Amino acid sequence: MIYLDNAATTAVAPEVRAAMEPYLHDVYGNPSSVHQAGRTARAAIERAREQVAKAIHAKPAEIVFTSGGTEADNAAIIGVMMGNPEKGKHLITTAMEHKAVLTACEWLEKLGCEVTYLSPGADGKVSAEAVAAEIRPDTVLISVMTVNNETGAIQPIQEIAKAAREHGVYFHSDAVQAAGALELDVDLLGVDLLSLSGHKLHGPKGIGALYVRSQIKFAPLLHGGSQERKLRGGTENLPGIVGLGVAIERAVEERADKLAKIRSLRDEMLAAFERELGDTVVTNSPADALPTILNVSFLGVPAERLLMNLDMAGIMAASGSACTSGSLQPSHVLEAMALDEERVRSAIRFSFSGHNTHDEVSTAAEKIVAAVRRLKR
Ligand SMILES: *Cc1c(COP(=O)(O)O)cnc(C)c1O
């Protein structure tokens, strides 16, 4: 089996599993309890909060643990819009966001908010100028992802943040695909809110975090006890939080080495496709995309047929994102880029992690080329 779908999820690293282990049996106190068992659990959560904060150069008090990237996105967008009704009802996002952002925006539209969806260019990027041009007096929030999960396109976050700040508009970025691959410094980036997820960086599923800059008015999504400084009710996912802390700390430590390796894997795969298939393969990821994601179209070969063939050959990849693949819906990201229909229909996403090897990539490339040739006949 060759797993090239790391943008959908990654394997839990052995070190992460080992760190979580005690919190699945020995340490079971409720972090809100004041007795010894509770205090031990509380200490573990606060240690993880420091690890997450350090990874993005934030303060521990600015980190809210969530059930994953989806909840972080929902909490950010709905929380800011609901928390600042006096500022207005308008928000700006892009048509290529993850469904967690898009459907939260659609929900807010049902509640009376107005949303502007900007389309990226054919390079998969939105410009800060295009975002700034949509800012109105009643704009409350801008939400633009750091790295797109289908193309790997890196967005101009610093420039967008500057425009947002100049107009007194809050800025959220979904950094789920960027974390662990790009250096993230919330002050350098200038973001007010940032979403993270554990399972995209070799941590466990069902845990994530939202960075909320201090002083930001923010209404909680989950109402309950006073956990997470009353910003997210519910007894904390103790083993998940410990796992996220260790996973993100490791990701930052190993980032440079891993990224260099992943870049060479990506380059090797793309070179093999171009050498063997010539101009019948088109790259949908921009040249300066994050190398963890390679989106290519094998013209004349429907993506779903190729994926099925690859799956039988033990190679796992995706068309579009995991949440939409299987639905046979064309990718909303590639459609937003206005790529022609044939390119969208035949697009496959290969996504790499530091666990992949050159042997895997050369074997996969060979099998993919053979399958493409077979399906074209
Ligand atoms: C995976 C992903 C999410 C959702 O995170 P979950 O932890 O799976 O809920 C959100 N945004 C992006 C860009 C993602 O890739």
Tab-separated table of C-alpha atoms and ligand atoms in Angstrom:
chain	number	residue	atom	x	y	z
A	1	MET	CA	0.000	0.000	0.000
A	2	ILE	CA	1.278	3.432	-0.947
A	3	TYR	CA	-0.561	6.230	0.843
A	4	LEU	CA	-0.488	9.496	-1.104
A	5	ASP	CA	-3.538	11.122	0.479
A	6	ASN	CA	-1.934	12.960	3.388
A	7	ALA	CA	-4.037	16.084	2.838
A	8	ALA	CA	-7.072	13.970	3.832
A	9	THR	CA	-5.389	12.649	6.945
A	10	THR	CA	-2.012	11.444	8.174
A	11	ALA	CA	-0.840	8.480	10.223
A	12	VAL	CA	-0.469	9.114	13.953
A	13	ALA	CA	3.246	9.321	14.728
A	14	PRO	CA	4.509	6.673	17.208
A	15	GLU	CA	5.799	9.431	19.533
A	16	VAL	CA	2.337	11.014	19.564
A	17	ARG	CA	0.667	7.714	20.353
A	18	ALA	CA	3.158	7.065	23.161
A	19	ALA	CA	2.534	10.516	24.659
A	20	MET	CA	-1.244	9.957	24.568
A	21	GLU	CA	-1.108	6.471	26.052
A	22	PRO	CA	-1.113	7.414	29.800
A	23	TYR	CA	-4.115	9.693	29.258
A	24	LEU	CA	-6.182	6.795	27.941
A	25	HIS	CA	-5.869	4.862	31.230
A	26	ASP	CA	-3.701	6.083	34.137
A	27	VAL	CA	-4.613	9.750	33.985
A	28	TYR	CA	-8.362	9.982	33.745
A	29	GLY	CA	-9.243	12.893	36.017
A	30	ASN	CA	-11.637	15.564	34.834
A	31	PRO	CA	-9.460	18.640	34.208
A	32	SER	CA	-12.101	20.784	35.944
A	33	SER	CA	-11.943	18.752	39.181
A	34	VAL	CA	-9.944	20.401	41.929
A	35	HIS	CA	-8.634	17.141	43.428
A	36	GLN	CA	-5.304	15.596	42.577
A	37	ALA	CA	-6.510	13.548	39.596
A	38	GLY	CA	-8.117	16.635	38.120
A	39	ARG	CA	-5.037	18.754	38.680
A	40	THR	CA	-2.827	16.193	36.899
A	41	ALA	CA	-5.155	16.283	33.903
A	42	ARG	CA	-5.291	20.096	33.982
A	43	ALA	CA	-1.486	20.303	33.994
A	44	ALA	CA	-1.309	18.126	30.867
A	45	ILE	CA	-3.779	20.374	29.060
A	46	GLU	CA	-1.885	23.518	29.973
A	47	ARG	CA	1.386	21.933	28.812
A	48	ALA	CA	-0.219	21.130	25.456
A	49	ARG	CA	-1.630	24.656	25.246
A	50	GLU	CA	1.911	26.003	25.632
A	51	GLN	CA	3.153	23.650	22.902
A	52	VAL	CA	0.446	24.771	20.467
A	53	ALA	CA	0.941	28.447	21.336
A	54	LYS	CA	4.705	28.196	20.860
A	55	ALA	CA	4.291	26.559	17.450
A	56	ILE	CA	2.456	29.624	16.125
A	57	HIS	CA	4.153	32.265	18.336
A	58	ALA	CA	0.962	33.008	20.269
A	59	LYS	CA	0.238	33.271	23.993
A	60	PRO	CA	-1.191	30.141	25.677
A	61	ALA	CA	-4.267	32.127	26.750
A	62	GLU	CA	-5.071	32.718	23.064
A	63	ILE	CA	-5.495	28.990	22.277
A	64	VAL	CA	-8.944	27.360	22.419
A	65	PHE	CA	-9.036	23.580	21.948
A	66	THR	CA	-11.783	22.345	19.607
A	67	SER	CA	-12.937	19.018	18.182
A	68	GLY	CA	-10.929	19.636	15.004
A	69	GLY	CA	-10.416	21.959	12.070
A	70	THR	CA	-14.100	22.016	11.209
A	71	GLU	CA	-15.121	23.248	14.640
A	72	ALA	CA	-12.256	25.761	14.705
A	73	ASP	CA	-13.452	27.219	11.374
A	74	ASN	CA	-17.098	27.299	12.503
A	75	ALA	CA	-16.220	28.799	15.870
A	76	ALA	CA	-14.072	31.499	14.264
A	77	ILE	CA	-16.559	32.577	11.620
A	78	ILE	CA	-19.810	32.198	13.504
A	79	GLY	CA	-18.171	33.363	16.766
A	80	VAL	CA	-16.902	36.636	15.302
A	81	MET	CA	-20.106	37.401	13.366
A	82	MET	CA	-22.316	36.631	16.373
A	83	GLY	CA	-19.981	38.408	18.787
A	84	ASN	CA	-19.899	41.698	16.882
A	85	PRO	CA	-23.427	42.457	15.667
A	86	GLU	CA	-22.900	46.215	16.076
A	87	LYS	CA	-20.095	46.153	13.490
A	88	GLY	CA	-22.254	44.846	10.666
A	89	LYS	CA	-23.307	41.672	8.897
A	90	HIS	CA	-20.893	41.371	5.981
A	91	LEU	CA	-18.032	38.952	5.609
A	92	ILE	CA	-15.598	38.181	2.823
A	93	THR	CA	-14.213	34.762	1.994
A	94	THR	CA	-13.163	32.823	-1.103
A	95	ALA	CA	-14.942	30.229	-3.214
A	96	MET	CA	-12.019	27.792	-2.720
A	97	GLU	CA	-12.255	27.500	1.067
A	98	HIS	CA	-12.715	24.156	2.777
A	99	LYS	CA	-16.353	23.115	3.186
A	100	ALA	CA	-16.057	23.829	6.926
A	101	VAL	CA	-15.732	27.523	6.074
A	102	LEU	CA	-18.100	27.594	3.108
A	103	THR	CA	-20.999	25.848	4.825
A	104	ALA	CA	-20.556	27.961	7.972
A	105	CYS	CA	-20.836	31.024	5.712
A	106	GLU	CA	-23.930	29.613	4.001
A	107	TRP	CA	-25.466	29.025	7.423
A	108	LEU	CA	-24.772	32.637	8.381
A	109	GLU	CA	-26.436	33.781	5.143
A	110	LYS	CA	-29.574	31.962	6.305
A	111	LEU	CA	-29.333	33.945	9.541
A	112	GLY	CA	-29.192	37.243	7.653
A	113	CYS	CA	-25.482	37.810	7.045
A	114	GLU	CA	-24.125	38.826	3.645
A	115	VAL	CA	-21.153	36.923	2.280
A	116	THR	CA	-18.864	37.833	-0.628
A	117	TYR	CA	-17.188	34.756	-2.182
A	118	LEU	CA	-14.072	35.735	-4.133
A	119	SER	CA	-12.848	33.467	-6.919
A	120	PRO	CA	-9.144	32.666	-7.115
A	121	GLY	CA	-7.236	33.109	-10.372
A	122	ALA	CA	-6.163	30.167	-12.546
A	123	ASP	CA	-3.094	29.960	-10.284
A	124	GLY	CA	-5.345	29.088	-7.324
A	125	LYS	CA	-4.606	32.322	-5.444
A	126	VAL	CA	-6.629	35.371	-4.462
A	127	SER	CA	-4.901	38.749	-4.394
A	128	ALA	CA	-4.947	41.091	-1.415
A	129	GLU	CA	-6.145	43.852	-3.778
A	130	ALA	CA	-9.182	41.788	-4.782
A	131	VAL	CA	-9.998	41.149	-1.115
A	132	ALA	CA	-9.478	44.795	-0.142
A	133	ALA	CA	-11.773	45.942	-2.974
A	134	GLU	CA	-14.686	44.077	-1.364
A	135	ILE	CA	-14.325	45.653	2.092
A	136	ARG	CA	-17.408	47.715	3.025
A	137	PRO	CA	-18.201	49.839	6.084
A	138	ASP	CA	-20.259	46.925	7.479
A	139	THR	CA	-17.607	44.244	6.830
A	140	VAL	CA	-16.812	42.427	10.076
A	141	LEU	CA	-14.597	39.545	9.028
A	142	ILE	CA	-12.365	38.262	6.239
A	143	SER	CA	-11.640	34.519	6.106
A	144	VAL	CA	-8.992	33.284	3.650
A	145	MET	CA	-7.184	29.958	4.037
A	146	THR	CA	-3.377	29.935	4.397
A	147	VAL	CA	-2.864	27.002	1.992
A	148	ASN	CA	-5.532	25.431	-0.202
A	149	ASN	CA	-6.123	21.749	0.527
A	150	GLU	CA	-6.633	20.691	-3.112
A	151	THR	CA	-3.887	22.616	-4.922
A	152	GLY	CA	-1.383	23.540	-2.211
A	153	ALA	CA	-1.603	27.183	-3.371
A	154	ILE	CA	-0.229	29.517	-0.686
A	155	GLN	CA	-2.332	32.647	-0.219
A	156	PRO	CA	-0.931	36.164	0.431
A	157	ILE	CA	-1.950	36.140	4.105
A	158	GLN	CA	0.316	38.982	5.265
A	159	GLU	CA	-0.978	41.357	2.579
A	160	ILE	CA	-4.618	40.450	3.228
A	161	ALA	CA	-4.059	40.932	6.974
A	162	LYS	CA	-2.635	44.383	6.309
A	163	ALA	CA	-5.713	45.391	4.322
A	164	ALA	CA	-7.999	43.970	6.997
A	165	ARG	CA	-6.195	45.856	9.755
A	166	GLU	CA	-6.270	49.144	7.826
A	167	HIS	CA	-10.047	48.859	7.644
A	168	GLY	CA	-10.598	47.584	11.198
A	169	VAL	CA	-11.845	44.210	9.914
A	170	TYR	CA	-11.065	40.939	11.710
A	171	PHE	CA	-9.062	38.346	9.779
A	172	HIS	CA	-9.360	34.561	10.139
A	173	SER	CA	-7.222	32.036	8.293
A	174	ASP	CA	-7.723	28.284	8.060
A	175	ALA	CA	-4.140	27.081	8.462
A	176	VAL	CA	-4.988	23.377	8.725
A	177	GLN	CA	-2.882	22.467	5.654
A	178	ALA	CA	-0.149	24.993	6.396
A	179	ALA	CA	0.598	23.958	9.979
A	180	GLY	CA	3.664	21.767	10.142
A	181	ALA	CA	4.740	22.762	6.631
A	182	LEU	CA	4.976	26.560	6.747
A	183	GLU	CA	6.424	28.746	9.490
A	184	LEU	CA	3.380	30.206	11.224
A	185	ASP	CA	3.789	33.322	13.346
A	186	VAL	CA	0.438	34.908	14.146
A	187	ASP	CA	2.022	38.346	14.628
A	188	LEU	CA	4.099	38.250	11.447
A	189	LEU	CA	1.088	36.963	9.511
A	190	GLY	CA	-1.162	39.526	11.180
A	191	VAL	CA	-4.095	37.155	11.644
A	192	ASP	CA	-6.673	37.557	14.431
A	193	LEU	CA	-7.909	33.967	14.310
A	194	LEU	CA	-6.207	30.819	12.991
A	195	SER	CA	-7.557	27.240	12.677
A	196	LEU	CA	-5.470	24.112	13.299
A	197	SER	CA	-6.245	20.380	13.197
A	198	GLY	CA	-4.405	17.460	14.815
A	199	HIS	CA	-4.864	14.718	12.237
A	200	LYS	CA	-3.294	16.650	9.356
A	201	LEU	CA	0.064	16.738	11.152
A	202	HIS	CA	0.440	13.159	12.441
A	203	GLY	CA	-1.722	13.823	15.494
A	204	PRO	CA	-5.047	12.202	16.388
A	205	LYS	CA	-8.410	12.866	14.729
A	206	GLY	CA	-11.131	14.795	16.533
A	207	ILE	CA	-8.870	17.452	18.025
A	208	GLY	CA	-7.958	20.915	16.804
A	209	ALA	CA	-7.329	24.391	18.059
A	210	LEU	CA	-8.396	27.924	17.318
A	211	TYR	CA	-6.080	30.824	17.958
A	212	VAL	CA	-8.097	33.867	19.037
A	213	ARG	CA	-6.064	37.063	19.466
A	214	SER	CA	-6.666	38.564	22.923
A	215	GLN	CA	-9.188	41.413	22.929
A	216	ILE	CA	-11.168	39.928	20.024
A	217	LYS	CA	-14.879	39.840	20.723
A	218	PHE	CA	-15.967	36.305	20.109
A	219	ALA	CA	-19.203	34.466	20.935
A	220	PRO	CA	-18.782	30.772	21.847
A	221	LEU	CA	-20.201	28.141	19.530
A	222	LEU	CA	-20.636	25.558	22.302
A	223	HIS	CA	-22.364	26.673	25.469
A	224	GLY	CA	-21.757	24.587	28.567
A	225	GLY	CA	-19.390	24.684	31.506
A	226	SER	CA	-16.678	27.283	31.883
A	227	GLN	CA	-14.007	25.224	30.098
A	228	GLU	CA	-11.590	27.023	27.754
A	229	ARG	CA	-12.209	30.325	29.533
A	230	LYS	CA	-15.916	30.024	28.716
A	231	LEU	CA	-15.141	30.049	24.986
A	232	ARG	CA	-15.851	26.338	24.428
A	233	GLY	CA	-17.994	24.347	26.833
A	234	GLY	CA	-17.533	20.600	27.304
A	235	THR	CA	-15.122	18.342	29.171
A	236	GLU	CA	-11.821	18.504	27.337
A	237	ASN	CA	-10.555	15.715	25.050
A	238	LEU	CA	-7.553	15.070	27.286
A	239	PRO	CA	-5.690	12.409	25.235
A	240	GLY	CA	-6.446	14.305	22.015
A	241	ILE	CA	-5.146	17.575	23.413
A	242	VAL	CA	-1.948	15.902	24.655
A	243	GLY	CA	-1.552	14.309	21.198
A	244	LEU	CA	-2.041	17.606	19.373
A	245	GLY	CA	0.536	19.327	21.587
A	246	VAL	CA	3.211	16.719	20.895
A	247	ALA	CA	2.301	16.448	17.211
A	248	ILE	CA	2.591	20.165	16.514
A	249	GLU	CA	5.799	20.476	18.521
A	250	ARG	CA	7.373	17.661	16.495
A	251	ALA	CA	6.048	19.108	13.237
A	252	VAL	CA	7.772	22.425	13.904
A	253	GLU	CA	11.047	20.753	14.960
A	254	GLU	CA	11.181	18.545	11.884
A	255	ARG	CA	9.677	21.001	9.416
A	256	ALA	CA	12.729	22.040	7.423
A	257	ASP	CA	14.065	18.500	6.910
A	258	LYS	CA	10.676	17.039	6.118
A	259	LEU	CA	9.756	19.757	3.675
A	260	ALA	CA	13.009	19.321	1.735
A	261	LYS	CA	12.337	15.597	1.471
A	262	ILE	CA	8.697	16.112	0.471
A	263	ARG	CA	9.754	18.646	-2.165
A	264	SER	CA	12.097	16.130	-3.756
A	265	LEU	CA	9.340	13.448	-3.684
A	266	ARG	CA	6.907	15.837	-5.363
A	267	ASP	CA	9.484	16.902	-7.978
A	268	GLU	CA	10.343	13.281	-8.712
A	269	MET	CA	6.695	12.369	-9.273
A	270	LEU	CA	5.948	15.366	-11.462
A	271	ALA	CA	9.106	14.800	-13.532
A	272	ALA	CA	8.073	11.171	-14.148
A	273	PHE	CA	4.593	12.251	-15.292
A	274	GLU	CA	5.971	14.911	-17.636
A	275	ARG	CA	8.643	12.587	-19.044
A	276	GLU	CA	6.220	9.709	-19.699
A	277	LEU	CA	2.976	11.498	-20.539
A	278	GLY	CA	4.157	14.754	-22.125
A	279	ASP	CA	1.544	17.435	-22.593
A	280	THR	CA	-1.382	15.147	-21.725
A	281	VAL	CA	-0.587	15.867	-18.076
A	282	VAL	CA	-1.339	19.367	-16.770
A	283	THR	CA	-0.337	20.647	-13.341
A	284	ASN	CA	-3.099	22.460	-11.463
A	285	SER	CA	-0.916	23.357	-8.471
A	286	PRO	CA	1.012	26.596	-8.989
A	287	ALA	CA	4.812	26.307	-9.294
A	288	ASP	CA	5.268	27.892	-5.845
A	289	ALA	CA	2.637	25.688	-4.143
A	290	LEU	CA	3.391	23.933	-0.888
A	291	PRO	CA	5.082	20.697	-2.085
A	292	THR	CA	2.915	18.531	0.187
A	293	ILE	CA	0.145	18.727	-2.442
A	294	LEU	CA	0.420	17.974	-6.153
A	295	ASN	CA	-2.752	18.359	-8.216
A	296	VAL	CA	-2.504	17.149	-11.817
A	297	SER	CA	-4.960	16.420	-14.618
A	298	PHE	CA	-4.430	13.381	-16.829
A	299	LEU	CA	-6.334	14.696	-19.837
A	300	GLY	CA	-8.731	12.172	-21.331
A	301	VAL	CA	-8.855	9.990	-18.191
A	302	PRO	CA	-11.804	10.525	-15.827
A	303	ALA	CA	-10.437	10.954	-12.292
A	304	GLU	CA	-12.806	8.459	-10.647
A	305	ARG	CA	-11.821	5.660	-13.060
A	306	LEU	CA	-8.137	6.282	-12.517
A	307	LEU	CA	-8.551	6.399	-8.739
A	308	MET	CA	-10.381	3.079	-8.764
A	309	ASN	CA	-7.582	1.504	-10.819
A	310	LEU	CA	-4.932	2.977	-8.538
A	311	ASP	CA	-6.754	1.744	-5.447
A	312	MET	CA	-6.700	-1.785	-6.860
A	313	ALA	CA	-2.955	-1.347	-7.433
A	314	GLY	CA	-2.542	-0.317	-3.754
A	315	ILE	CA	-2.065	3.393	-4.420
A	316	MET	CA	-4.259	5.818	-2.497
A	317	ALA	CA	-4.861	9.311	-3.827
A	318	ALA	CA	-7.913	11.560	-4.190
A	319	SER	CA	-9.914	13.688	-6.546
A	320	GLY	CA	-10.865	16.901	-4.859
A	321	SER	CA	-10.910	16.693	-1.079
A	322	ALA	CA	-11.844	13.685	1.042
A	323	CYS	CA	-15.098	15.306	2.119
A	324	THR	CA	-16.303	15.703	-1.465
A	325	SER	CA	-14.652	12.754	-3.224
A	326	GLY	CA	-16.942	9.833	-3.721
A	327	SER	CA	-19.749	12.273	-4.428
A	328	LEU	CA	-18.670	12.521	-8.115
A	329	GLN	CA	-19.175	16.252	-7.773
A	330	PRO	CA	-16.567	18.251	-9.642
A	331	SER	CA	-14.077	19.985	-7.359
A	332	HIS	CA	-15.419	23.367	-6.210
A	333	VAL	CA	-11.828	24.584	-5.921
A	334	LEU	CA	-10.839	23.811	-9.518
A	335	GLU	CA	-14.185	25.175	-10.725
A	336	ALA	CA	-13.588	28.389	-8.797
A	337	MET	CA	-10.231	28.626	-10.627
A	338	ALA	CA	-12.290	28.495	-13.858
A	339	LEU	CA	-10.247	25.608	-15.297
A	340	ASP	CA	-11.861	23.968	-18.315
A	341	GLU	CA	-14.215	21.068	-17.743
A	342	GLU	CA	-11.845	18.387	-19.026
A	343	ARG	CA	-9.115	19.512	-16.661
A	344	VAL	CA	-11.513	19.449	-13.702
A	345	ARG	CA	-12.902	16.017	-14.636
A	346	SER	CA	-9.455	14.449	-14.832
A	347	ALA	CA	-7.809	16.062	-11.797
A	348	ILE	CA	-6.102	13.948	-9.139
A	349	ARG	CA	-4.571	15.122	-5.895
A	350	PHE	CA	-1.447	13.389	-4.621
A	351	SER	CA	-0.455	14.557	-1.150
A	352	PHE	CA	2.761	13.632	0.615
A	353	SER	CA	4.031	13.393	4.170
A	354	GLY	CA	7.424	12.828	5.714
A	355	HIS	CA	6.478	9.146	6.059
A	356	ASN	CA	6.583	8.659	2.250
A	357	THR	CA	9.769	7.344	0.611
A	358	HIS	CA	11.482	7.699	-2.760
A	359	ASP	CA	10.868	3.992	-3.391
A	360	GLU	CA	7.147	4.503	-2.891
A	361	VAL	CA	7.065	7.478	-5.198
A	362	SER	CA	8.985	5.804	-8.017
A	363	THR	CA	6.802	2.668	-7.772
A	364	ALA	CA	3.637	4.787	-7.650
A	365	ALA	CA	4.690	6.966	-10.593
A	366	GLU	CA	5.364	3.875	-12.714
A	367	LYS	CA	1.988	2.333	-11.863
A	368	ILE	CA	0.124	5.603	-12.373
A	369	VAL	CA	1.663	6.138	-15.819
A	370	ALA	CA	0.771	2.556	-16.800
A	371	ALA	CA	-2.824	2.982	-15.585
A	372	VAL	CA	-3.204	6.301	-17.421
A	373	ARG	CA	-1.946	4.727	-20.677
A	374	ARG	CA	-4.271	1.737	-20.251
A	375	LEU	CA	-7.337	3.899	-19.545
A	376	LYS	CA	-6.611	6.165	-22.511
A	377	ARG	CA	-6.692	3.266	-24.976
B	1	LIG	C1	-9.042	18.788	6.904
B	1	LIG	C2	-9.313	20.239	6.804
B	1	LIG	C3	-10.265	20.859	7.627
B	1	LIG	C4	-11.122	20.073	8.589
B	1	LIG	O1	-10.401	19.640	9.698
B	1	LIG	P1	-11.017	18.401	10.566
B	1	LIG	O2	-10.083	18.320	11.733
B	1	LIG	O3	-10.980	17.207	9.684
B	1	LIG	O4	-12.395	18.792	10.962
B	1	LIG	C5	-10.465	22.213	7.499
B	1	LIG	N1	-9.753	22.941	6.617
B	1	LIG	C6	-8.833	22.396	5.817
B	1	LIG	C7	-8.065	23.255	4.866
B	1	LIG	C8	-8.581	21.028	5.869
B	1	LIG	O5	-7.680	20.480	5.052
